[in-house]
CSV table of C-alpha atoms and ligand atoms in Angstrom, one decimal:
chain,number,residue,atom,x,y,z
A,277,MET,CA,-19.4,9.6,-64.8
A,278,ARG,CA,-20.5,8.2,-68.6
A,279,ALA,CA,-17.9,7.1,-71.0
A,280,ARG,CA,-18.8,7.2,-74.3
A,281,ASN,CA,-18.0,5.3,-78.1
A,282,GLY,CA,-14.5,6.5,-78.5
A,283,ASP,CA,-15.3,6.8,-82.2
A,284,LYS,CA,-18.4,8.7,-82.1
A,285,ALA,CA,-18.1,12.6,-82.4
A,286,ILE,CA,-18.1,15.3,-80.8
A,287,THR,CA,-20.5,17.8,-80.3
A,288,LEU,CA,-19.4,21.2,-78.8
A,289,LEU,CA,-21.2,23.9,-77.5
A,290,PHE,CA,-19.3,27.8,-77.2
A,291,ASN,CA,-21.4,30.0,-74.8
A,292,VAL,CA,-19.0,32.9,-75.2
A,293,THR,CA,-18.9,36.2,-76.3
A,294,PRO,CA,-18.2,36.0,-80.6
A,295,ALA,CA,-14.9,37.0,-80.2
A,296,LEU,CA,-13.7,33.8,-77.7
A,297,PHE,CA,-15.3,32.2,-80.0
A,298,ASP,CA,-12.7,32.7,-82.5
A,299,ASP,CA,-9.9,32.8,-80.0
A,300,TYR,CA,-10.5,29.5,-79.0
A,301,ARG,CA,-12.8,27.2,-81.3
A,302,GLU,CA,-9.6,26.1,-83.7
A,303,PRO,CA,-7.2,26.0,-80.8
A,304,ILE,CA,-9.8,24.1,-78.4
A,305,ARG,CA,-10.6,21.3,-82.0
A,306,ASP,CA,-6.8,21.0,-82.5
A,307,ALA,CA,-6.1,20.4,-78.6
A,308,LEU,CA,-8.3,17.5,-79.6
A,309,ARG,CA,-6.5,16.5,-82.0
A,310,ASP,CA,-7.9,13.2,-83.3
A,311,ARG,CA,-11.7,13.1,-81.9
A,312,LYS,CA,-13.9,13.9,-84.4
A,313,ILE,CA,-15.8,17.2,-83.6
A,314,GLU,CA,-19.2,16.9,-85.1
A,315,ALA,CA,-20.2,20.7,-84.1
A,316,CYS,CA,-18.6,23.7,-83.2
A,317,VAL,CA,-21.0,26.2,-82.2
A,318,GLY,CA,-20.6,29.9,-80.6
A,319,LEU,CA,-24.3,30.3,-81.2
A,320,LEU,CA,-27.7,28.9,-80.6
A,321,GLY,CA,-30.0,27.7,-82.6
A,322,GLU,CA,-28.0,26.2,-84.9
A,323,ILE,CA,-28.0,22.8,-82.7
A,324,ALA,CA,-31.1,20.9,-80.9
A,325,PRO,CA,-29.7,21.5,-77.2
A,326,ALA,CA,-29.6,18.6,-76.2
A,327,ASP,CA,-27.5,17.1,-79.1
A,328,VAL,CA,-25.0,18.9,-77.3
A,329,ASP,CA,-21.9,17.3,-75.4
A,330,TYR,CA,-20.4,19.5,-73.7
A,331,ILE,CA,-20.4,23.4,-72.6
A,332,ILE,CA,-16.9,25.7,-73.7
A,333,HIS,CA,-17.9,28.9,-70.7
A,334,ALA,CA,-17.4,32.3,-70.2
A,335,THR,CA,-18.8,35.3,-69.1
A,336,GLY,CA,-20.7,37.0,-72.0
A,337,GLY,CA,-22.1,34.1,-73.8
A,338,PRO,CA,-25.5,34.3,-74.6
A,339,ILE,CA,-27.2,31.2,-72.6
A,340,THR,CA,-28.4,31.1,-69.2
A,341,ASP,CA,-30.6,28.3,-68.9
A,342,PHE,CA,-28.6,25.5,-69.4
A,343,ALA,CA,-31.8,22.3,-68.1
A,344,PRO,CA,-31.9,22.0,-71.3
A,345,PHE,CA,-29.1,20.6,-72.5
A,346,SER,CA,-29.4,17.2,-70.5
A,347,ASN,CA,-27.1,15.5,-72.2
A,348,ALA,CA,-23.9,18.0,-71.9
A,349,GLY,CA,-21.4,16.1,-69.8
A,350,ALA,CA,-19.8,19.3,-68.2
A,351,VAL,CA,-19.9,23.1,-68.1
A,352,LEU,CA,-16.2,24.2,-69.2
A,353,SER,CA,-15.5,27.3,-67.7
A,354,LEU,CA,-12.1,29.3,-69.8
A,355,TRP,CA,-12.0,31.4,-66.2
A,356,ALA,CA,-10.9,30.4,-62.8
A,357,GLY,CA,-13.4,33.0,-61.3
A,358,VAL,CA,-17.0,31.4,-61.4
A,359,GLU,CA,-18.8,33.4,-59.0
A,360,LYS,CA,-21.2,35.2,-61.3
A,361,ILE,CA,-22.0,30.8,-62.8
A,362,VAL,CA,-22.3,29.1,-59.5
A,363,GLY,CA,-25.5,30.2,-58.4
A,364,ASN,CA,-27.2,29.2,-61.4
A,365,THR,CA,-30.0,26.5,-59.9
A,366,THR,CA,-30.5,25.5,-64.2
A,367,LEU,CA,-26.9,24.3,-64.5
A,368,THR,CA,-26.9,20.9,-62.6
A,369,GLN,CA,-24.0,19.5,-65.1
A,370,PRO,CA,-20.5,19.6,-64.1
A,371,LEU,CA,-18.8,23.0,-63.8
A,372,CYS,CA,-15.1,22.9,-64.6
A,373,ARG,CA,-13.3,26.3,-63.4
A,374,MET,CA,-9.8,26.9,-65.4
A,375,VAL,CA,-6.6,25.6,-64.2
A,376,ASP,CA,-3.6,26.6,-65.9
A,377,ASP,CA,-0.3,27.1,-66.0
A,378,GLY,CA,-0.3,30.2,-68.2
A,379,LEU,CA,-2.3,31.8,-65.8
A,380,ARG,CA,-0.5,30.5,-62.9
A,381,GLN,CA,2.8,31.7,-64.0
A,382,GLY,CA,1.3,35.2,-64.9
A,383,MET,CA,-0.1,35.5,-61.2
A,384,VAL,CA,2.8,34.8,-60.1
A,385,GLU,CA,4.9,37.5,-61.9
A,386,TRP,CA,2.3,40.3,-60.9
A,387,VAL,CA,1.9,39.3,-58.0
A,388,VAL,CA,5.6,39.1,-57.5
A,389,GLY,CA,6.4,42.5,-59.3
A,390,HIS,CA,3.4,44.3,-57.5
A,391,THR,CA,5.0,42.5,-53.5
A,392,LEU,CA,8.4,43.8,-54.6
A,393,ARG,CA,8.0,47.0,-55.7
A,394,ALA,CA,5.7,47.5,-52.7
A,395,HIS,CA,8.9,46.3,-50.4
A,396,LEU,CA,11.8,48.1,-51.8
A,397,GLY,CA,9.4,51.6,-51.9
A,398,THR,CA,9.5,51.9,-56.0
A,399,ASP,CA,6.6,54.4,-56.5
A,400,ARG,CA,8.8,57.0,-54.1
A,401,TYR,CA,11.4,56.9,-56.1
A,402,VAL,CA,10.0,56.7,-59.3
A,403,CYS,CA,6.8,59.4,-58.8
A,404,GLN,CA,8.6,61.3,-56.9
A,405,LYS,CA,10.3,64.7,-59.8
A,406,PRO,CA,12.4,66.1,-59.0
A,407,LEU,CA,13.3,63.7,-56.2
A,408,THR,CA,14.2,64.6,-53.5
A,409,TRP,CA,18.7,62.8,-51.7
A,410,GLU,CA,16.7,60.5,-48.9
A,411,GLN,CA,17.8,57.6,-48.6
A,412,HIS,CA,14.9,55.3,-47.9
A,413,VAL,CA,16.7,51.6,-47.1
A,414,PRO,CA,14.6,49.1,-47.5
A,415,PRO,CA,14.6,45.8,-45.6
A,416,LEU,CA,15.7,42.5,-46.9
A,417,ALA,CA,13.1,40.0,-47.7
A,418,ALA,CA,13.9,38.2,-44.6
A,419,ASP,CA,13.2,41.0,-42.5
A,420,ARG,CA,9.9,42.0,-44.1
A,421,SER,CA,6.5,39.6,-43.5
A,422,VAL,CA,3.9,38.5,-46.0
A,423,THR,CA,0.2,37.1,-45.5
A,424,VAL,CA,-2.0,35.6,-48.6
A,425,LEU,CA,-5.3,34.6,-48.0
A,426,GLY,CA,-6.2,31.5,-50.0
A,427,LEU,CA,-3.5,29.2,-50.8
A,428,GLY,CA,-5.7,27.6,-53.9
A,429,GLU,CA,-4.1,27.2,-57.4
A,430,LEU,CA,-3.0,30.4,-57.8
A,431,GLY,CA,-2.2,31.3,-54.1
A,432,SER,CA,-0.2,28.4,-53.2
A,433,ALA,CA,2.0,29.0,-56.4
A,434,ALA,CA,2.4,33.3,-56.0
A,435,ALA,CA,3.7,31.8,-51.3
A,436,THR,CA,6.1,29.8,-52.5
A,437,ALA,CA,7.1,32.4,-55.0
A,438,LEU,CA,7.9,34.5,-52.4
A,439,ALA,CA,9.3,32.5,-49.8
A,440,GLN,CA,11.3,31.6,-52.2
A,441,LEU,CA,12.6,35.0,-52.3
A,442,GLY,CA,13.2,35.3,-49.4
A,443,PHE,CA,10.5,36.8,-47.6
A,444,ARG,CA,8.8,35.6,-44.5
A,445,VAL,CA,5.8,34.6,-45.7
A,446,THR,CA,2.5,33.4,-43.9
A,447,GLY,CA,-0.6,31.6,-45.6
A,448,TRP,CA,-4.4,32.2,-45.0
A,449,SER,CA,-7.0,29.4,-46.5
A,450,ARG,CA,-10.0,27.7,-45.6
A,451,SER,CA,-8.6,24.1,-44.6
A,452,ALA,CA,-5.2,23.3,-43.4
A,453,ARG,CA,-2.6,23.3,-46.8
A,454,GLU,CA,1.5,22.3,-46.7
A,455,VAL,CA,3.0,25.3,-48.7
A,456,PRO,CA,6.9,24.2,-48.0
A,457,GLY,CA,8.7,27.0,-47.0
A,458,VAL,CA,5.3,28.9,-45.8
A,459,ARG,CA,4.0,29.3,-42.0
A,460,CYS,CA,0.2,28.2,-43.4
A,461,LEU,CA,-2.6,28.7,-41.3
A,462,ALA,CA,-6.2,28.0,-41.3
A,463,GLY,CA,-10.4,29.3,-40.5
A,464,MET,CA,-11.4,32.4,-39.2
A,465,GLU,CA,-10.6,31.7,-36.0
A,466,SER,CA,-7.1,32.6,-37.2
A,467,LEU,CA,-7.5,35.4,-39.4
A,468,PRO,CA,-6.4,37.5,-36.7
A,469,GLN,CA,-3.2,35.9,-36.8
A,470,ALA,CA,-2.8,36.7,-40.5
A,471,LEU,CA,-3.5,39.5,-40.9
A,472,ALA,CA,-1.3,40.7,-38.0
A,473,SER,CA,2.2,40.2,-39.8
A,474,ALA,CA,1.0,41.1,-43.4
A,475,GLU,CA,3.3,43.9,-43.5
A,476,ILE,CA,2.4,43.2,-47.6
A,477,LEU,CA,-1.2,41.3,-48.0
A,478,VAL,CA,-2.0,39.6,-50.4
A,479,GLY,CA,-5.7,38.4,-51.9
A,480,LEU,CA,-6.1,35.6,-53.9
A,481,LEU,CA,-9.4,34.8,-52.9
A,482,PRO,CA,-12.3,34.1,-54.9
A,483,GLN,CA,-16.1,35.5,-54.2
A,484,THR,CA,-18.0,32.8,-52.3
A,485,PRO,CA,-20.5,34.1,-49.6
A,486,GLU,CA,-17.8,34.2,-47.0
A,487,THR,CA,-15.1,35.9,-48.6
A,488,ILE,CA,-17.5,38.8,-49.4
A,489,ASP,CA,-16.8,42.0,-46.9
A,490,LEU,CA,-14.0,39.7,-45.3
A,491,LEU,CA,-12.0,42.6,-44.6
A,492,ASN,CA,-13.7,45.1,-43.7
A,493,ALA,CA,-12.4,48.5,-41.4
A,494,GLU,CA,-12.3,45.6,-37.7
A,495,ARG,CA,-9.8,43.7,-39.9
A,496,LEU,CA,-7.8,46.4,-42.0
A,497,ALA,CA,-6.8,47.5,-38.5
A,498,LEU,CA,-5.4,44.4,-37.4
A,499,LEU,CA,-3.0,45.1,-39.6
A,500,PRO,CA,-0.1,46.3,-39.4
A,501,LYS,CA,0.2,50.6,-39.6
A,502,ALA,CA,1.3,51.5,-43.6
A,503,SER,CA,0.8,47.8,-44.5
A,504,PHE,CA,0.7,47.6,-47.8
A,505,ILE,CA,-2.7,45.9,-49.5
A,506,ILE,CA,-2.6,44.3,-53.3
A,507,ASN,CA,-5.7,42.6,-54.5
A,508,ALA,CA,-5.9,40.1,-57.5
A,509,GLY,CA,-8.5,37.7,-56.2
A,510,ARG,CA,-11.8,39.5,-55.9
A,511,GLY,CA,-12.8,43.2,-55.7
A,512,THR,CA,-16.0,41.8,-53.1
A,513,LEU,CA,-12.7,40.8,-50.5
A,514,ILE,CA,-12.4,44.5,-49.1
A,515,ASP,CA,-15.2,47.2,-48.5
A,516,ASP,CA,-14.2,49.9,-50.4
A,517,ASP,CA,-14.9,52.5,-47.7
A,518,ALA,CA,-13.3,51.0,-45.4
A,519,LEU,CA,-10.1,50.3,-47.3
A,520,ILE,CA,-11.0,54.4,-48.3
A,521,ALA,CA,-10.7,55.4,-45.0
A,522,ALA,CA,-7.3,53.1,-44.0
A,523,LEU,CA,-6.1,55.1,-46.7
A,524,ASP,CA,-6.7,58.1,-45.6
A,525,SER,CA,-5.6,57.1,-41.9
A,526,GLY,CA,-2.7,56.5,-42.2
A,527,GLN,CA,-3.8,51.6,-41.7
A,528,VAL,CA,-3.2,51.2,-45.1
A,529,ALA,CA,0.6,53.2,-46.6
A,530,HIS,CA,-0.6,52.3,-49.8
A,531,ALA,CA,-3.4,49.3,-52.0
A,532,THR,CA,-2.8,47.7,-55.3
A,533,LEU,CA,-6.0,46.2,-56.4
A,534,ASP,CA,-7.1,44.0,-60.2
A,535,VAL,CA,-10.4,43.4,-59.6
A,536,PHE,CA,-12.6,45.7,-58.3
A,537,ARG,CA,-17.0,44.8,-57.6
A,538,THR,CA,-17.9,47.2,-60.7
A,539,GLU,CA,-15.5,46.6,-63.8
A,540,PRO,CA,-14.9,48.5,-64.9
A,541,VAL,CA,-15.2,51.2,-62.2
A,542,PRO,CA,-17.6,53.4,-63.1
A,543,PRO,CA,-15.9,56.5,-63.3
A,544,GLY,CA,-16.0,59.2,-60.7
A,545,HIS,CA,-15.8,55.8,-58.1
A,546,PRO,CA,-13.1,57.3,-55.0
A,547,PHE,CA,-10.9,54.5,-56.1
A,548,TRP,CA,-9.9,56.6,-59.2
A,549,SER,CA,-8.6,60.0,-57.8
A,550,HIS,CA,-7.5,58.6,-54.3
A,551,PRO,CA,-3.3,58.9,-54.6
A,552,GLY,CA,-2.6,55.7,-52.3
A,553,LEU,CA,-4.1,53.1,-54.7
A,554,THR,CA,-2.9,51.7,-57.7
A,555,ILE,CA,-5.9,50.2,-60.0
A,556,SER,CA,-4.9,47.3,-63.4
A,557,PRO,CA,-7.8,46.5,-65.3
A,558,HIS,CA,-7.9,42.8,-64.2
A,559,ILE,CA,-5.3,41.6,-65.9
A,560,ALA,CA,-2.7,39.8,-63.5
A,561,ALA,CA,-3.5,36.8,-65.2
A,562,ALA,CA,-5.4,36.0,-68.2
A,563,THR,CA,-6.4,32.7,-69.5
A,564,ARG,CA,-3.2,31.8,-72.1
A,565,VAL,CA,-5.4,30.5,-75.5
A,566,SER,CA,-2.6,27.6,-76.6
A,567,THR,CA,-2.9,26.1,-72.7
A,568,ALA,CA,-5.9,26.7,-71.6
A,569,ALA,CA,-7.1,25.4,-75.2
A,570,GLU,CA,-5.0,21.5,-74.1
A,571,LYS,CA,-6.4,21.7,-70.6
A,572,ILE,CA,-10.0,21.6,-71.8
A,573,ALA,CA,-9.0,19.3,-74.4
A,574,GLU,CA,-8.0,17.9,-71.7
A,575,ASN,CA,-11.0,17.4,-69.5
A,576,ILE,CA,-13.4,16.4,-72.3
A,577,ALA,CA,-11.1,13.0,-72.9
A,578,ARG,CA,-10.9,12.4,-69.5
A,579,ALA,CA,-14.7,12.4,-69.8
A,580,GLU,CA,-14.9,10.7,-73.2
A,581,SER,CA,-12.8,7.8,-71.2
A,582,GLY,CA,-14.6,8.2,-67.8
A,583,GLN,CA,-12.1,9.3,-66.1
A,584,PRO,CA,-13.2,11.9,-63.7
A,585,LEU,CA,-13.0,15.5,-64.7
A,586,LEU,CA,-10.3,18.1,-62.7
A,587,HIS,CA,-11.8,21.1,-61.0
A,588,VAL,CA,-14.7,20.5,-60.5
A,589,VAL,CA,-16.4,23.2,-58.8
A,590,ASP,CA,-18.3,21.7,-55.5
A,591,ARG,CA,-21.5,24.0,-56.0
A,592,THR,CA,-21.5,23.7,-51.6
A,593,LEU,CA,-18.2,25.7,-51.2
A,594,SER,CA,-18.7,28.1,-54.4
A,595,TYR,CA,-15.6,27.1,-55.9
B,802,NAP,P1,-8.2,28.0,-55.7
B,802,NAP,O1,-7.7,27.3,-56.3
B,802,NAP,O2,-10.0,27.6,-55.9
B,802,NAP,O3,-8.5,28.5,-54.4
B,802,NAP,C1,-8.9,28.9,-53.3
B,802,NAP,C2,-8.2,29.0,-52.4
B,802,NAP,O4,-8.9,30.2,-52.0
B,802,NAP,C3,-8.2,27.9,-51.7
B,802,NAP,O5,-7.2,28.2,-51.2
B,802,NAP,C4,-9.6,27.9,-50.5
B,802,NAP,O6,-9.7,27.6,-49.3
B,802,NAP,C5,-9.1,29.4,-50.3
B,802,NAP,N1,-10.5,29.7,-49.7
B,802,NAP,C6,-11.8,29.6,-49.7
B,802,NAP,N2,-12.7,30.5,-49.4
B,802,NAP,C7,-12.1,30.5,-48.6
B,802,NAP,C8,-12.1,30.9,-46.8
B,802,NAP,N3,-14.2,31.3,-47.1
B,802,NAP,N4,-11.8,31.3,-46.4
B,802,NAP,C9,-10.2,31.1,-46.1
B,802,NAP,N5,-9.7,30.2,-47.2
B,802,NAP,C10,-10.7,30.3,-48.2
B,802,NAP,O7,-8.5,29.4,-56.3
B,802,NAP,P2,-7.3,29.8,-57.5
B,802,NAP,O8,-7.2,29.1,-59.2
B,802,NAP,O9,-5.5,29.7,-56.4
B,802,NAP,O10,-7.6,31.2,-57.5
B,802,NAP,C11,-8.0,31.7,-57.3
B,802,NAP,C12,-9.0,33.2,-57.0
B,802,NAP,O11,-8.3,34.5,-57.9
B,802,NAP,C13,-10.4,33.2,-58.4
B,802,NAP,O12,-11.0,32.3,-57.9
B,802,NAP,C14,-10.7,34.4,-58.6
B,802,NAP,O13,-11.5,35.0,-58.7
B,802,NAP,C15,-9.8,35.4,-58.7
B,802,NAP,N6,-8.6,35.1,-59.8
B,802,NAP,C16,-8.0,36.8,-60.6
B,802,NAP,C17,-7.4,36.8,-62.0
B,802,NAP,C18,-7.6,38.1,-61.9
B,802,NAP,O14,-6.8,37.9,-63.2
B,802,NAP,N7,-7.4,39.0,-61.8
B,802,NAP,C19,-7.4,35.8,-63.1
B,802,NAP,C20,-8.0,34.1,-62.0
B,802,NAP,C21,-8.6,33.8,-61.4
B,802,NAP,P3,-8.7,25.5,-48.7
B,802,NAP,O15,-7.1,25.6,-49.5
B,802,NAP,O16,-9.0,25.1,-48.0
B,802,NAP,O17,-10.0,25.6,-50.3
């Protein structure tokens, strides 16, 4: 990693939508505090590409060819998921994704909320009017098995919170992980075991070639009968048709999805009308400007002082 003269002004280029430029320009400038900022531009054409020191990136920005930014020390993503940019062959600069306390806490709250909703059978009473006076007493959390697919920044935080509530939590990841209170499994060979104990299945995996359609008909059949699915990782994790079939057969009791193959979900898509589905519009965990600006500034400060960047995406793994 290059170390630069701390007195030299830094040139930032925002490869984001105009709205995000407005949201982030001042908070990032403020977070950089005593650094001299030479330019903080949002539009290509205001600056020579070779003069750009760092590119702040989010899907929807105008730049798709990163080759001219030959002196850029890093491309810093405002989002945690990088599947739309990681395969860009013009991007040879280090690519860092967003890992941020606001994002993590938001996801923990969303996952815990929907897990409790499934566990307690809340929909049965909320949605049924008039109510049939039938008492379906839920088990205690200690008698409910939850599996979290993905034990990264978000998955391990969600698994920890669920374990602290008393759920029997299994976590599954690519490489071996240790999360206190969580039974951790790793690798494809243990996926059937992870699915078999998933009365409630939480998806927090990134989109990579390995995770696309991971939950196909064959794997959905490995879940306990009438299980619940909660997916906030990426929509490509689940084969849409297989999910509809599993809901129709009762193999899956209900699915709560925050992420989809196409967003927004197109009009007429069967997900809109299926009674076994809850759809939320990719709001499980948002990047929060105040905390994210600090993270961007922290990585720039690290690069400027020759320290390794944080949260660098491994291009060979796509996440
Ligand atoms: P992360 O820290 O990179 O963790 C990813 C986890 O997935 C790791 O545990 C990783 O295994 C595991 N994994 C990856 N490929 C795998 C495979 N082939 N088999 C098994 N496990 C695999 O990511 P994160 O910060 O937790 O975020 C996860 C995803 O959430 C993001 O990529 C993004 O798509 C999504 N997200 C959604 C929202 C929303 O609002 N819905 C918000 C933020 C993020 P290892 O531990 O072995 O590396």
